[in-house]
PDB file of C-alpha atoms in Angstrom:
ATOM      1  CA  UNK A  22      67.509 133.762  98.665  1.00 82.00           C
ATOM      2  CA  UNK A  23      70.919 134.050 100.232  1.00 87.00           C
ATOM      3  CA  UNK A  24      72.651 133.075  96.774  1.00 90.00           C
ATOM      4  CA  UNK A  25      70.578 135.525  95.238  1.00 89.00           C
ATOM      5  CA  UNK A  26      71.736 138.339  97.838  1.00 91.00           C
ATOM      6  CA  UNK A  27      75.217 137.571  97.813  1.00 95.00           C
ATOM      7  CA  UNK A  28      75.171 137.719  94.084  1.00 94.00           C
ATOM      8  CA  UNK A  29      73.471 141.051  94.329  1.00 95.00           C
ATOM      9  CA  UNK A  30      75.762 142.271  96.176  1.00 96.00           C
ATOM     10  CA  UNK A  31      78.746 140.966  93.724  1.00 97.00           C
ATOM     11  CA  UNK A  32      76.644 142.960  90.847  1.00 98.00           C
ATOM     12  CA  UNK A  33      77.055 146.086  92.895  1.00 98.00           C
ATOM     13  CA  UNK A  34      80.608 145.894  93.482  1.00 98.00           C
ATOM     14  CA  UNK A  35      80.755 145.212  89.960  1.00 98.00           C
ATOM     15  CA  UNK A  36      79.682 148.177  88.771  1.00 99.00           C
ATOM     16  CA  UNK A  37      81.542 149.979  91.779  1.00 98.00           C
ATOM     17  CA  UNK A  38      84.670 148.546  89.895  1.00 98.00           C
ATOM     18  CA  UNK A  39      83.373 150.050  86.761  1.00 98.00           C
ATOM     19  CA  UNK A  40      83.116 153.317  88.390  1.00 98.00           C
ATOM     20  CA  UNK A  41      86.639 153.412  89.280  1.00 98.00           C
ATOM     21  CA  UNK A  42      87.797 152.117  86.188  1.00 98.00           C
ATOM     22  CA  UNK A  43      86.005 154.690  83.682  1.00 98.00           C
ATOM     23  CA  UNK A  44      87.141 157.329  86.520  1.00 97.00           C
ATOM     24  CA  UNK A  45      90.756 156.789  85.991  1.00 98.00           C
ATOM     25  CA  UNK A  46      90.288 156.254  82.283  1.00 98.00           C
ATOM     26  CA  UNK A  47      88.959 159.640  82.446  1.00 97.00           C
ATOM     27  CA  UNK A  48      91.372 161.238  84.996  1.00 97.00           C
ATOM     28  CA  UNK A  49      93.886 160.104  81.739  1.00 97.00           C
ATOM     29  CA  UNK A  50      91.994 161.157  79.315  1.00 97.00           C
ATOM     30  CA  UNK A  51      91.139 164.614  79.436  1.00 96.00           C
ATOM     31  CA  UNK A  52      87.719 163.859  81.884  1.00 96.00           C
ATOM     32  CA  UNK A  53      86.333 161.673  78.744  1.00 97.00           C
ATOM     33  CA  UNK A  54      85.171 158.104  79.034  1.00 97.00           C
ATOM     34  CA  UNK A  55      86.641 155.667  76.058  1.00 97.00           C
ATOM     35  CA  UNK A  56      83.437 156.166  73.764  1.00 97.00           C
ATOM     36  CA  UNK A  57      84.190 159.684  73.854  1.00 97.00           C
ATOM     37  CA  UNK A  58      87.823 159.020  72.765  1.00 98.00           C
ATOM     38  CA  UNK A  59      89.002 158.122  69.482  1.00 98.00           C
ATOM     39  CA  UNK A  60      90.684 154.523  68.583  1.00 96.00           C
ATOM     40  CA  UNK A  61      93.596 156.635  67.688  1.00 97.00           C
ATOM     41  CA  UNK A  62      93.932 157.832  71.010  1.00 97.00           C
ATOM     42  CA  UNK A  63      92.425 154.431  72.763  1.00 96.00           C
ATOM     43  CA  UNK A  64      89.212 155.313  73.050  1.00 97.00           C
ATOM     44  CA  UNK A  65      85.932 153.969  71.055  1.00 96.00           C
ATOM     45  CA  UNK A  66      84.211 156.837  69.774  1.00 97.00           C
ATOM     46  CA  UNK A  67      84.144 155.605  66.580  1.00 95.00           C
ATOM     47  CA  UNK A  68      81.402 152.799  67.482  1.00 92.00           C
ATOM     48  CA  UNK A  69      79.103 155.086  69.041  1.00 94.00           C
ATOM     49  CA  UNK A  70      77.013 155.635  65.966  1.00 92.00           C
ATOM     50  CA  UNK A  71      73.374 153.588  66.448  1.00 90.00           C
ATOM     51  CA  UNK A  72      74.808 151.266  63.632  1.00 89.00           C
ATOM     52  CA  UNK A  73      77.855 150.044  65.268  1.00 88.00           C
ATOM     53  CA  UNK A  74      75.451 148.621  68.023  1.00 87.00           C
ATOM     54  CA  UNK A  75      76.567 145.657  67.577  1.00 82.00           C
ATOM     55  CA  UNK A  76      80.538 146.752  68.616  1.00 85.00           C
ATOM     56  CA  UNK A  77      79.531 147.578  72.228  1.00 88.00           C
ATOM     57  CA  UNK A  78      81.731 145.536  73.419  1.00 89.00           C
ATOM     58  CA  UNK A  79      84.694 147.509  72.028  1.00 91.00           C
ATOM     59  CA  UNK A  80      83.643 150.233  74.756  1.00 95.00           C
ATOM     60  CA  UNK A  81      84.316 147.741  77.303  1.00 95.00           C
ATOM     61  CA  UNK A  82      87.455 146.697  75.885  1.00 94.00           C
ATOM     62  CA  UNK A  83      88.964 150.071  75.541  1.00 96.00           C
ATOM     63  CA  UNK A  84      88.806 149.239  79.835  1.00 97.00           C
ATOM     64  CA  UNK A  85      90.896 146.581  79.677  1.00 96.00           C
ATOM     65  CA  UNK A  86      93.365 147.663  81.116  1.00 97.00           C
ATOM     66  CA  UNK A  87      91.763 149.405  83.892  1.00 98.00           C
ATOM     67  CA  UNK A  88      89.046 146.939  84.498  1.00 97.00           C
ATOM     68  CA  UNK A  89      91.577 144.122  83.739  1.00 92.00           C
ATOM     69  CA  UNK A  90      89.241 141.231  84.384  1.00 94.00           C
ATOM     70  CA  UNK A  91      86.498 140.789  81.978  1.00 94.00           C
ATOM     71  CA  UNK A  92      84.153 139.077  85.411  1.00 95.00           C
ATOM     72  CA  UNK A  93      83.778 142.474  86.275  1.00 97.00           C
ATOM     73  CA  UNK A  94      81.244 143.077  83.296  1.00 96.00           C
ATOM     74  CA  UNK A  95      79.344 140.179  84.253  1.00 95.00           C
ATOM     75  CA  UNK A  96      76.916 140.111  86.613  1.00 96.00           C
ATOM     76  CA  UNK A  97      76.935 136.686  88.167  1.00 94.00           C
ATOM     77  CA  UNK A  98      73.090 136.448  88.317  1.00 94.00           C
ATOM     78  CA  UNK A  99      72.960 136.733  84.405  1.00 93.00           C
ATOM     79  CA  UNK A 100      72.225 132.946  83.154  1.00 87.00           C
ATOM     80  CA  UNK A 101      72.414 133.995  79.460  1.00 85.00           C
ATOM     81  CA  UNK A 102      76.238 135.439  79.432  1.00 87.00           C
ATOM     82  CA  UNK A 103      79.598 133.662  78.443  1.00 81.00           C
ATOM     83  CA  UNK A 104      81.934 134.328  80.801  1.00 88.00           C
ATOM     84  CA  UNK A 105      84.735 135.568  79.087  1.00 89.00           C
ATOM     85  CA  UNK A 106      88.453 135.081  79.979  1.00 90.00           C
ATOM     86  CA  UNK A 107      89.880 137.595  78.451  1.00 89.00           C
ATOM     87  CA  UNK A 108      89.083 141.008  77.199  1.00 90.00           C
ATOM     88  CA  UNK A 109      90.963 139.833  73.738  1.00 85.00           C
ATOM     89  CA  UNK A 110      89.473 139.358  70.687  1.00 78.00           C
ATOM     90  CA  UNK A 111      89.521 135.917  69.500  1.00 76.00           C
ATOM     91  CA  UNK A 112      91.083 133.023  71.135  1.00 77.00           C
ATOM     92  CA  UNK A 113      94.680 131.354  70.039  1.00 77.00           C
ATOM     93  CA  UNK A 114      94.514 128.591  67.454  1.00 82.00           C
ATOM     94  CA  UNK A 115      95.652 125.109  68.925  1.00 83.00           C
ATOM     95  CA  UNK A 116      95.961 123.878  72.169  1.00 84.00           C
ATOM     96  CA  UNK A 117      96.754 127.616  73.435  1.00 77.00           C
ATOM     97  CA  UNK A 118      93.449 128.609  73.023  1.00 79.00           C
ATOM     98  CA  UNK A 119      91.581 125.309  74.298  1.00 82.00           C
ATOM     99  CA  UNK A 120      90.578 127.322  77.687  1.00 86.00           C
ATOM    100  CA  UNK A 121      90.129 130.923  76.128  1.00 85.00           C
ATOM    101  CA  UNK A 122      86.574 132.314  75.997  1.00 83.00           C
ATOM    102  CA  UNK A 123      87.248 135.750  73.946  1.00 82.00           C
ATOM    103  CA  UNK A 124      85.515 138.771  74.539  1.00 84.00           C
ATOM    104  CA  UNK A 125      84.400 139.607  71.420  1.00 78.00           C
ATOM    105  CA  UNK A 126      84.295 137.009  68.855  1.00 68.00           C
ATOM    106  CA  UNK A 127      84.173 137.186  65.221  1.00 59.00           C
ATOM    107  CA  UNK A 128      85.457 140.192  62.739  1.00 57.00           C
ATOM    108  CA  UNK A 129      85.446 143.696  63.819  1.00 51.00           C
ATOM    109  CA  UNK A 130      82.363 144.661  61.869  1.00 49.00           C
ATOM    110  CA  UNK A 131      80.366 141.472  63.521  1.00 52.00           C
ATOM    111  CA  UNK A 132      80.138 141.552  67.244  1.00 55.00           C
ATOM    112  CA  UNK A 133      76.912 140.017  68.359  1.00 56.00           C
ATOM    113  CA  UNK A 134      78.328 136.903  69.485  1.00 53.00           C
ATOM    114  CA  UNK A 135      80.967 138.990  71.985  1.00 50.00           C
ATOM    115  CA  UNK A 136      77.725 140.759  72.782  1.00 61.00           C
ATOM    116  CA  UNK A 137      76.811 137.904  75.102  1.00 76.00           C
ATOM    117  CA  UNK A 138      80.057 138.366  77.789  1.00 86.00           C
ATOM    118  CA  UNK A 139      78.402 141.137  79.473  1.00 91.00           C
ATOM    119  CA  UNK A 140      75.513 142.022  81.910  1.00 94.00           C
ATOM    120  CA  UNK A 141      75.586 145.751  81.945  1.00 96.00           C
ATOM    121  CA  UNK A 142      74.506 149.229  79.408  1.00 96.00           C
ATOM    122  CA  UNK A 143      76.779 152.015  78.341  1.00 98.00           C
ATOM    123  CA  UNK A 144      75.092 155.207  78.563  1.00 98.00           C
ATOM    124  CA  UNK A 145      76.347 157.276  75.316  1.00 97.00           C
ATOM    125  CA  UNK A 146      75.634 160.646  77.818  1.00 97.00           C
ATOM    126  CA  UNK A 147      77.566 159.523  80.438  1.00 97.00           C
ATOM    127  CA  UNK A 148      79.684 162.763  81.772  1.00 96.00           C
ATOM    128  CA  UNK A 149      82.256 162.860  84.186  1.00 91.00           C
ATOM    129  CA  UNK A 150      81.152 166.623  84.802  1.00 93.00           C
ATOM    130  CA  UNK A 151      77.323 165.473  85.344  1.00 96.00           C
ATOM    131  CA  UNK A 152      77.188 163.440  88.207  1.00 96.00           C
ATOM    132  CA  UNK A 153      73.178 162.305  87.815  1.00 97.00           C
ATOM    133  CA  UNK A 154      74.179 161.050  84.164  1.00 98.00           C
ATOM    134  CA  UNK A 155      73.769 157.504  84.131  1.00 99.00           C
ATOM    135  CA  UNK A 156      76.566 155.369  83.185  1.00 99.00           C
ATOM    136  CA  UNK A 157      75.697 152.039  83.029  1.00 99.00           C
ATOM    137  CA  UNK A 158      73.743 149.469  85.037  1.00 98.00           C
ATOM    138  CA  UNK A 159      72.308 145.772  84.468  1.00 98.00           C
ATOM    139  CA  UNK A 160      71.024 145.167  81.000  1.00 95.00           C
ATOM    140  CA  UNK A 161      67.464 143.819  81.983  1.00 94.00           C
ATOM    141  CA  UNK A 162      65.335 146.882  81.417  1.00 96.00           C
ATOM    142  CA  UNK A 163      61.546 146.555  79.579  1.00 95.00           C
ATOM    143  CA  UNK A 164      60.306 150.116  77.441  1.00 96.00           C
ATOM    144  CA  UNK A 165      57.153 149.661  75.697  1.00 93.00           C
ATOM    145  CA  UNK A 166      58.064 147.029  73.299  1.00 91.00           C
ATOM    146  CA  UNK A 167      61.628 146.725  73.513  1.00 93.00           C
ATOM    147  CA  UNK A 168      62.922 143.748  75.898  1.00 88.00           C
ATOM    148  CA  UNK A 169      59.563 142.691  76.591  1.00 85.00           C
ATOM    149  CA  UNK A 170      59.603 139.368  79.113  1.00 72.00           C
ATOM    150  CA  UNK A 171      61.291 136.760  77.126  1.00 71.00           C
ATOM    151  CA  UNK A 172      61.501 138.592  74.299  1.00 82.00           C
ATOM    152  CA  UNK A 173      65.502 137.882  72.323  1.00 83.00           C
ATOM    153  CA  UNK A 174      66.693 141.433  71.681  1.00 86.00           C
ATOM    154  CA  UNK A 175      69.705 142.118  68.789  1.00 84.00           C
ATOM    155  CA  UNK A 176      72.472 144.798  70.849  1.00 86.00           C
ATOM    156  CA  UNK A 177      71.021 148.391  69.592  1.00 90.00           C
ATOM    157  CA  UNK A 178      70.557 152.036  71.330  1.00 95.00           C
ATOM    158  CA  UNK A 179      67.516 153.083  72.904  1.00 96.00           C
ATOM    159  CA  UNK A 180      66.711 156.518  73.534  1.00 97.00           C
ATOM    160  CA  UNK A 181      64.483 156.998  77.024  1.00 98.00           C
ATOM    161  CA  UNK A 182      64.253 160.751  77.246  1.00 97.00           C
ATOM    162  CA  UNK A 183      62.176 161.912  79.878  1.00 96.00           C
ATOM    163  CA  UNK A 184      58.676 161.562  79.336  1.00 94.00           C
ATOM    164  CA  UNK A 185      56.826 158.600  80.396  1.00 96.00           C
ATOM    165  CA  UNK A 186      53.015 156.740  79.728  1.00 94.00           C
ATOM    166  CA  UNK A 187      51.964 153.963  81.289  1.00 89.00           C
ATOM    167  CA  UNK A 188      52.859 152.275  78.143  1.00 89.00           C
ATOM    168  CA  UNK A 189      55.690 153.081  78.051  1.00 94.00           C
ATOM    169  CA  UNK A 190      57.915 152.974  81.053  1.00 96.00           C
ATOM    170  CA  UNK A 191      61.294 152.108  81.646  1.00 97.00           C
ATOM    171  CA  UNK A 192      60.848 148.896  83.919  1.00 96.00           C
ATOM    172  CA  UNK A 193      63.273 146.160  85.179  1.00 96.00           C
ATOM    173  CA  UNK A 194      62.281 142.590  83.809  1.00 93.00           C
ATOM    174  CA  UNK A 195      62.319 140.056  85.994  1.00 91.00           C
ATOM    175  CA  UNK A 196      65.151 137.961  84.991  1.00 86.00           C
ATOM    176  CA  UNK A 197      68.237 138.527  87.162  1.00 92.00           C
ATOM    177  CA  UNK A 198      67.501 140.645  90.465  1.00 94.00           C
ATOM    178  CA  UNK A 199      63.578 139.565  90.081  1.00 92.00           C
ATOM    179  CA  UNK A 200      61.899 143.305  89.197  1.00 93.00           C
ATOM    180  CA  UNK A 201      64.999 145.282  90.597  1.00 96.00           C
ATOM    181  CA  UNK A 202      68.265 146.354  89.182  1.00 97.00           C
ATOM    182  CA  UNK A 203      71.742 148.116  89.770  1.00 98.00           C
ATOM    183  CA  UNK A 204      72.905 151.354  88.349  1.00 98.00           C
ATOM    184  CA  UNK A 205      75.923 153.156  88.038  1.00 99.00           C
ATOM    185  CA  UNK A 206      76.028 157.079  87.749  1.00 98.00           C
ATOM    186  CA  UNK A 207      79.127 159.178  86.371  1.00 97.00           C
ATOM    187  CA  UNK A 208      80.019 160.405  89.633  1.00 96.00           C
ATOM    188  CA  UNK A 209      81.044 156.394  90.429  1.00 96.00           C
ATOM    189  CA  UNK A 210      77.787 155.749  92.978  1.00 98.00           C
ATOM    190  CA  UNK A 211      75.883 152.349  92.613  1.00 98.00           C
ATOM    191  CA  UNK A 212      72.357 152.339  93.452  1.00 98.00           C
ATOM    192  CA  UNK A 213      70.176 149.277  93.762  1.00 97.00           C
ATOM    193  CA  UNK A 214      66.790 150.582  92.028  1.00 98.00           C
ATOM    194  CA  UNK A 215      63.330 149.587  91.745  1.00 98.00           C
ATOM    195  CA  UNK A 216      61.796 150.258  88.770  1.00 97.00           C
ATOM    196  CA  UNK A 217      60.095 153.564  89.803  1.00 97.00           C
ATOM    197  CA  UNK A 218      63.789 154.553  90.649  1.00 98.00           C
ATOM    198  CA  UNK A 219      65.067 153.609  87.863  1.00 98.00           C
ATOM    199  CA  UNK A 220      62.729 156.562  85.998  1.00 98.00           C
ATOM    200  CA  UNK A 221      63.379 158.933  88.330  1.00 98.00           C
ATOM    201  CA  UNK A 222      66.915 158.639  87.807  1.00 98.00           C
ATOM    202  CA  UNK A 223      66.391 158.998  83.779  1.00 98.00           C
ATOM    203  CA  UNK A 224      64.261 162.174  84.932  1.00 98.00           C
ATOM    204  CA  UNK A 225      67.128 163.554  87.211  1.00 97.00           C
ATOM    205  CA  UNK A 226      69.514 163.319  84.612  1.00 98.00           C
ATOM    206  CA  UNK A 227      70.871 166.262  83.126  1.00 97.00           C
ATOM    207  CA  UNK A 228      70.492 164.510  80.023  1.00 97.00           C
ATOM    208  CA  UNK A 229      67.697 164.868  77.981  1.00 96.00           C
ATOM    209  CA  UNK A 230      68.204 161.879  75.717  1.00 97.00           C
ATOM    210  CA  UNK A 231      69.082 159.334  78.301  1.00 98.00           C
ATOM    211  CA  UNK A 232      70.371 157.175  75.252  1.00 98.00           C
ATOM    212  CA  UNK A 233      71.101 153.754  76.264  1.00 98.00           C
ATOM    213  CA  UNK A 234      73.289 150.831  74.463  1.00 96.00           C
ATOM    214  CA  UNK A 235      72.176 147.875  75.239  1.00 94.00           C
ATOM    215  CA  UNK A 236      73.805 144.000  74.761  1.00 90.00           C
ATOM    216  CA  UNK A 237      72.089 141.370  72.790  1.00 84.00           C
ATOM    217  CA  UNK A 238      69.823 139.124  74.430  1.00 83.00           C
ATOM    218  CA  UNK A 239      66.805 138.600  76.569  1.00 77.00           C
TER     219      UNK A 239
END
């Protein structure tokens, strides 16, 4: 249990790094977050579309240089991520690239494998002007059918909005902080959530889609 709290506590001040980094992406961007900005410019927008799911890791790349450690996208109680070494795309041929674990690996177009070096979601509404916008937060979250315990999920987008069933609730799974999880909103706060929370921060968002990207996996 004290592992397991002391690695909670490294997820938060993950995503409090993640705060700070998008913040000063921002603050040099003209208030937008990279998947608001073009490649051109640095940004990502151009994998934001719900078939470029499978790129989400360019979003986190586009950080680099203000995250500049790829550990800080991995949440250290996630069993079923690579750490990666480097926010680069593919390793160095030869004995250069012997202790390299890429980011991303594969061709542009193909990113599921660099799918696996991180623990946390991109919210696509994320808004430096919104504070009770989500931004992103651990990956482990069960709606209706997606994610379901156990169940191997390809990266895609899922769209929450605001109205929930009973069947179909957004719920931590409980792989990784056992039934809880850790969000980060676009005003840079990090809140450890139960699942009820969780909803009622989709709810209080000022965004009615509440679309999520997700990473592959389980």
């Amino acid at each position: 249990k004290a592992k397991a709290k002391a690695q909670r506590i490294s997820c938060v001040n993950n995503l409090k790094q993640i705060g700070i980094a998008t913040r000063i992406y921002a603050t040099d961007n003209q208030d937008r977050f990279p998947w608001q900005v073009p490649l051109l410019e640095g940004g990502s927008a151009e994998f934001l579309a719900k078939n470029k799911a499978v790129e989400v890791c360019a979003h986190w790349q586009a950080l680099a240089n203000e995250l500049s450690n790829p550990k800080v996208v991995r949440c250290p109680r996630d069993g079923d991520r690579l750490q990666a070494n480097t926010f680069d795309q593919n390793a160095p041929r030869g004995a250069a690239g012997r202790n390299i674990t890429p980011f991303c690996t594969g061709k542009p177009e193909k990113h599921a494998k660099g799918a696996k070096s991180m623990s946390y979601f991109i919210a696509k509404g994320a808004d430096e002007a919104k504070p009770n916008n989500l931004l992103s937060g651990d990956r482990n979250i069960e709606f209706g059918t997606f994610a379901k315990e156990g169940k191997l999920e390809p990266a895609k987008h899922i769209v929450f909005k605001k109205k929930f069933t009973t069947k179909k609730t957004p719920l931590w799974t409980q792989g990784i902080h056992e039934g809880q999880g850790d969000i980060l909103l676009s005003d840079s706060s990090v809140q450890q959530a139960s699942s009820s929370k969780l909803m009622q921060y989709m709810i209080d968002s000022s965004d009615s889609e509440n679309e999520i990207m997700f990473p592959a996996g389980k």
